[in-house]
């Protein structure tokens, strides 16, 4: 059985700030400076959890690349 979800309006700016704070300990441990520059509010229509998943993937990839760049010099 397929699970269906209805799109909802969320504040992208708030989600970006929340996910950045969740990842900040990982960035701090890796000595990577995490900076968020985003408008005060940015409403978007999305499926529940989709934006968070995308943000987590972007932050994970960015931290991995930063660590690889540091190792390579």
mmCIF file with all atom_site columns, C-alpha atoms in Angstrom:
data_model
loop_
_atom_site.group_PDB
_atom_site.id
_atom_site.type_symbol
_atom_site.label_atom_id
_atom_site.label_alt_id
_atom_site.label_comp_id
_atom_site.label_asym_id
_atom_site.label_entity_id
_atom_site.label_seq_id
_atom_site.pdbx_PDB_ins_code
_atom_site.Cartn_x
_atom_site.Cartn_y
_atom_site.Cartn_z
_atom_site.occupancy
_atom_site.B_iso_or_equiv
_atom_site.pdbx_formal_charge
_atom_site.auth_seq_id
_atom_site.auth_comp_id
_atom_site.auth_asym_id
_atom_site.auth_atom_id
_atom_site.pdbx_PDB_model_num
ATOM 1  C CA . UNK A 1 1  ? 0.000  0.000  0.000  1.00 0.00 ? 1  UNK A CA 1
ATOM 2  C CA . UNK A 1 2  ? 1.373  3.387  -0.986 1.00 0.00 ? 2  UNK A CA 1
ATOM 3  C CA . UNK A 1 3  ? 1.600  6.113  1.591  1.00 0.00 ? 3  UNK A CA 1
ATOM 4  C CA . UNK A 1 4  ? 0.423  9.433  0.264  1.00 0.00 ? 4  UNK A CA 1
ATOM 5  C CA . UNK A 1 5  ? 1.262  12.763 1.756  1.00 0.00 ? 5  UNK A CA 1
ATOM 6  C CA . UNK A 1 6  ? -0.235 16.118 1.030  1.00 0.00 ? 6  UNK A CA 1
ATOM 7  C CA . UNK A 1 7  ? 2.052  19.044 0.248  1.00 0.00 ? 7  UNK A CA 1
ATOM 8  C CA . UNK A 1 8  ? 2.262  21.666 2.947  1.00 0.00 ? 8  UNK A CA 1
ATOM 9  C CA . UNK A 1 9  ? 3.592  25.199 3.126  1.00 0.00 ? 9  UNK A CA 1
ATOM 10 C CA . UNK A 1 10 ? 6.734  25.485 5.262  1.00 0.00 ? 10 UNK A CA 1
ATOM 11 C CA . UNK A 1 11 ? 9.222  28.272 5.924  1.00 0.00 ? 11 UNK A CA 1
ATOM 12 C CA . UNK A 1 12 ? 12.395 27.296 4.075  1.00 0.00 ? 12 UNK A CA 1
ATOM 13 C CA . UNK A 1 13 ? 14.428 29.856 6.015  1.00 0.00 ? 13 UNK A CA 1
ATOM 14 C CA . UNK A 1 14 ? 13.404 28.328 9.330  1.00 0.00 ? 14 UNK A CA 1
ATOM 15 C CA . UNK A 1 15 ? 14.185 24.814 8.093  1.00 0.00 ? 15 UNK A CA 1
ATOM 16 C CA . UNK A 1 16 ? 17.618 25.872 6.838  1.00 0.00 ? 16 UNK A CA 1
ATOM 17 C CA . UNK A 1 17 ? 18.438 27.443 10.208 1.00 0.00 ? 17 UNK A CA 1
ATOM 18 C CA . UNK A 1 18 ? 17.175 24.358 12.082 1.00 0.00 ? 18 UNK A CA 1
ATOM 19 C CA . UNK A 1 19 ? 19.141 21.876 9.963  1.00 0.00 ? 19 UNK A CA 1
ATOM 20 C CA . UNK A 1 20 ? 22.285 24.037 10.126 1.00 0.00 ? 20 UNK A CA 1
ATOM 21 C CA . UNK A 1 21 ? 22.059 24.058 13.929 1.00 0.00 ? 21 UNK A CA 1
ATOM 22 C CA . UNK A 1 22 ? 21.569 20.283 13.946 1.00 0.00 ? 22 UNK A CA 1
ATOM 23 C CA . UNK A 1 23 ? 24.735 19.869 11.830 1.00 0.00 ? 23 UNK A CA 1
ATOM 24 C CA . UNK A 1 24 ? 26.778 22.523 13.658 1.00 0.00 ? 24 UNK A CA 1
ATOM 25 C CA . UNK A 1 25 ? 28.359 20.030 16.118 1.00 0.00 ? 25 UNK A CA 1
ATOM 26 C CA . UNK A 1 26 ? 29.593 17.930 13.186 1.00 0.00 ? 26 UNK A CA 1
ATOM 27 C CA . UNK A 1 27 ? 30.982 21.031 11.469 1.00 0.00 ? 27 UNK A CA 1
ATOM 28 C CA . UNK A 1 28 ? 32.611 22.216 14.696 1.00 0.00 ? 28 UNK A CA 1
ATOM 29 C CA . UNK A 1 29 ? 34.229 18.828 15.250 1.00 0.00 ? 29 UNK A CA 1
ATOM 30 C CA . UNK A 1 30 ? 35.603 18.964 11.706 1.00 0.00 ? 30 UNK A CA 1
ATOM 31 C CA . UNK A 1 31 ? 36.785 22.572 12.229 1.00 0.00 ? 31 UNK A CA 1
ATOM 32 C CA . UNK A 1 32 ? 34.496 23.732 9.432  1.00 0.00 ? 32 UNK A CA 1
ATOM 33 C CA . UNK A 1 33 ? 32.786 27.101 9.733  1.00 0.00 ? 33 UNK A CA 1
ATOM 34 C CA . UNK A 1 34 ? 29.083 26.790 8.935  1.00 0.00 ? 34 UNK A CA 1
ATOM 35 C CA . UNK A 1 35 ? 27.483 30.080 7.819  1.00 0.00 ? 35 UNK A CA 1
ATOM 36 C CA . UNK A 1 36 ? 23.797 30.565 7.025  1.00 0.00 ? 36 UNK A CA 1
ATOM 37 C CA . UNK A 1 37 ? 22.752 33.507 4.871  1.00 0.00 ? 37 UNK A CA 1
ATOM 38 C CA . UNK A 1 38 ? 19.071 33.332 4.022  1.00 0.00 ? 38 UNK A CA 1
ATOM 39 C CA . UNK A 1 39 ? 16.113 35.731 3.945  1.00 0.00 ? 39 UNK A CA 1
ATOM 40 C CA . UNK A 1 40 ? 14.075 36.107 7.121  1.00 0.00 ? 40 UNK A CA 1
ATOM 41 C CA . UNK A 1 41 ? 11.241 34.077 5.602  1.00 0.00 ? 41 UNK A CA 1
ATOM 42 C CA . UNK A 1 42 ? 10.832 31.980 2.458  1.00 0.00 ? 42 UNK A CA 1
ATOM 43 C CA . UNK A 1 43 ? 7.579  30.007 2.251  1.00 0.00 ? 43 UNK A CA 1
ATOM 44 C CA . UNK A 1 44 ? 7.615  26.931 -0.005 1.00 0.00 ? 44 UNK A CA 1
ATOM 45 C CA . UNK A 1 45 ? 5.097  24.213 -0.829 1.00 0.00 ? 45 UNK A CA 1
ATOM 46 C CA . UNK A 1 46 ? 6.613  20.764 -0.269 1.00 0.00 ? 46 UNK A CA 1
ATOM 47 C CA . UNK A 1 47 ? 5.965  17.247 0.923  1.00 0.00 ? 47 UNK A CA 1
ATOM 48 C CA . UNK A 1 48 ? 6.525  16.720 4.650  1.00 0.00 ? 48 UNK A CA 1
ATOM 49 C CA . UNK A 1 49 ? 10.166 15.907 5.389  1.00 0.00 ? 49 UNK A CA 1
ATOM 50 C CA . UNK A 1 50 ? 11.368 16.399 1.812  1.00 0.00 ? 50 UNK A CA 1
ATOM 51 C CA . UNK A 1 51 ? 13.187 19.693 2.354  1.00 0.00 ? 51 UNK A CA 1
ATOM 52 C CA . UNK A 1 52 ? 14.831 18.418 5.532  1.00 0.00 ? 52 UNK A CA 1
ATOM 53 C CA . UNK A 1 53 ? 16.123 15.374 3.653  1.00 0.00 ? 53 UNK A CA 1
ATOM 54 C CA . UNK A 1 54 ? 17.556 17.540 0.868  1.00 0.00 ? 54 UNK A CA 1
ATOM 55 C CA . UNK A 1 55 ? 19.176 19.927 3.370  1.00 0.00 ? 55 UNK A CA 1
ATOM 56 C CA . UNK A 1 56 ? 20.701 17.038 5.328  1.00 0.00 ? 56 UNK A CA 1
ATOM 57 C CA . UNK A 1 57 ? 22.138 15.576 2.123  1.00 0.00 ? 57 UNK A CA 1
ATOM 58 C CA . UNK A 1 58 ? 23.586 18.957 1.074  1.00 0.00 ? 58 UNK A CA 1
ATOM 59 C CA . UNK A 1 59 ? 25.159 19.591 4.479  1.00 0.00 ? 59 UNK A CA 1
ATOM 60 C CA . UNK A 1 60 ? 26.555 16.066 4.690  1.00 0.00 ? 60 UNK A CA 1
ATOM 61 C CA . UNK A 1 61 ? 28.098 16.377 1.217  1.00 0.00 ? 61 UNK A CA 1
ATOM 62 C CA . UNK A 1 62 ? 29.484 19.853 1.908  1.00 0.00 ? 62 UNK A CA 1
ATOM 63 C CA . UNK A 1 63 ? 31.181 18.724 5.114  1.00 0.00 ? 63 UNK A CA 1
ATOM 64 C CA . UNK A 1 64 ? 32.597 15.649 3.409  1.00 0.00 ? 64 UNK A CA 1
ATOM 65 C CA . UNK A 1 65 ? 34.044 17.745 0.575  1.00 0.00 ? 65 UNK A CA 1
ATOM 66 C CA . UNK A 1 66 ? 35.478 20.273 3.048  1.00 0.00 ? 66 UNK A CA 1
ATOM 67 C CA . UNK A 1 67 ? 37.239 17.476 4.926  1.00 0.00 ? 67 UNK A CA 1
ATOM 68 C CA . UNK A 1 68 ? 38.581 15.931 1.711  1.00 0.00 ? 68 UNK A CA 1
ATOM 69 C CA . UNK A 1 69 ? 39.822 19.327 0.518  1.00 0.00 ? 69 UNK A CA 1
ATOM 70 C CA . UNK A 1 70 ? 41.617 19.861 3.816  1.00 0.00 ? 70 UNK A CA 1
ATOM 71 C CA . UNK A 1 71 ? 43.343 16.454 3.556  1.00 0.00 ? 71 UNK A CA 1
ATOM 72 C CA . UNK A 1 72 ? 44.436 17.092 -0.023 1.00 0.00 ? 72 UNK A CA 1
ATOM 73 C CA . UNK A 1 73 ? 45.813 20.350 0.847  1.00 0.00 ? 73 UNK A CA 1
#
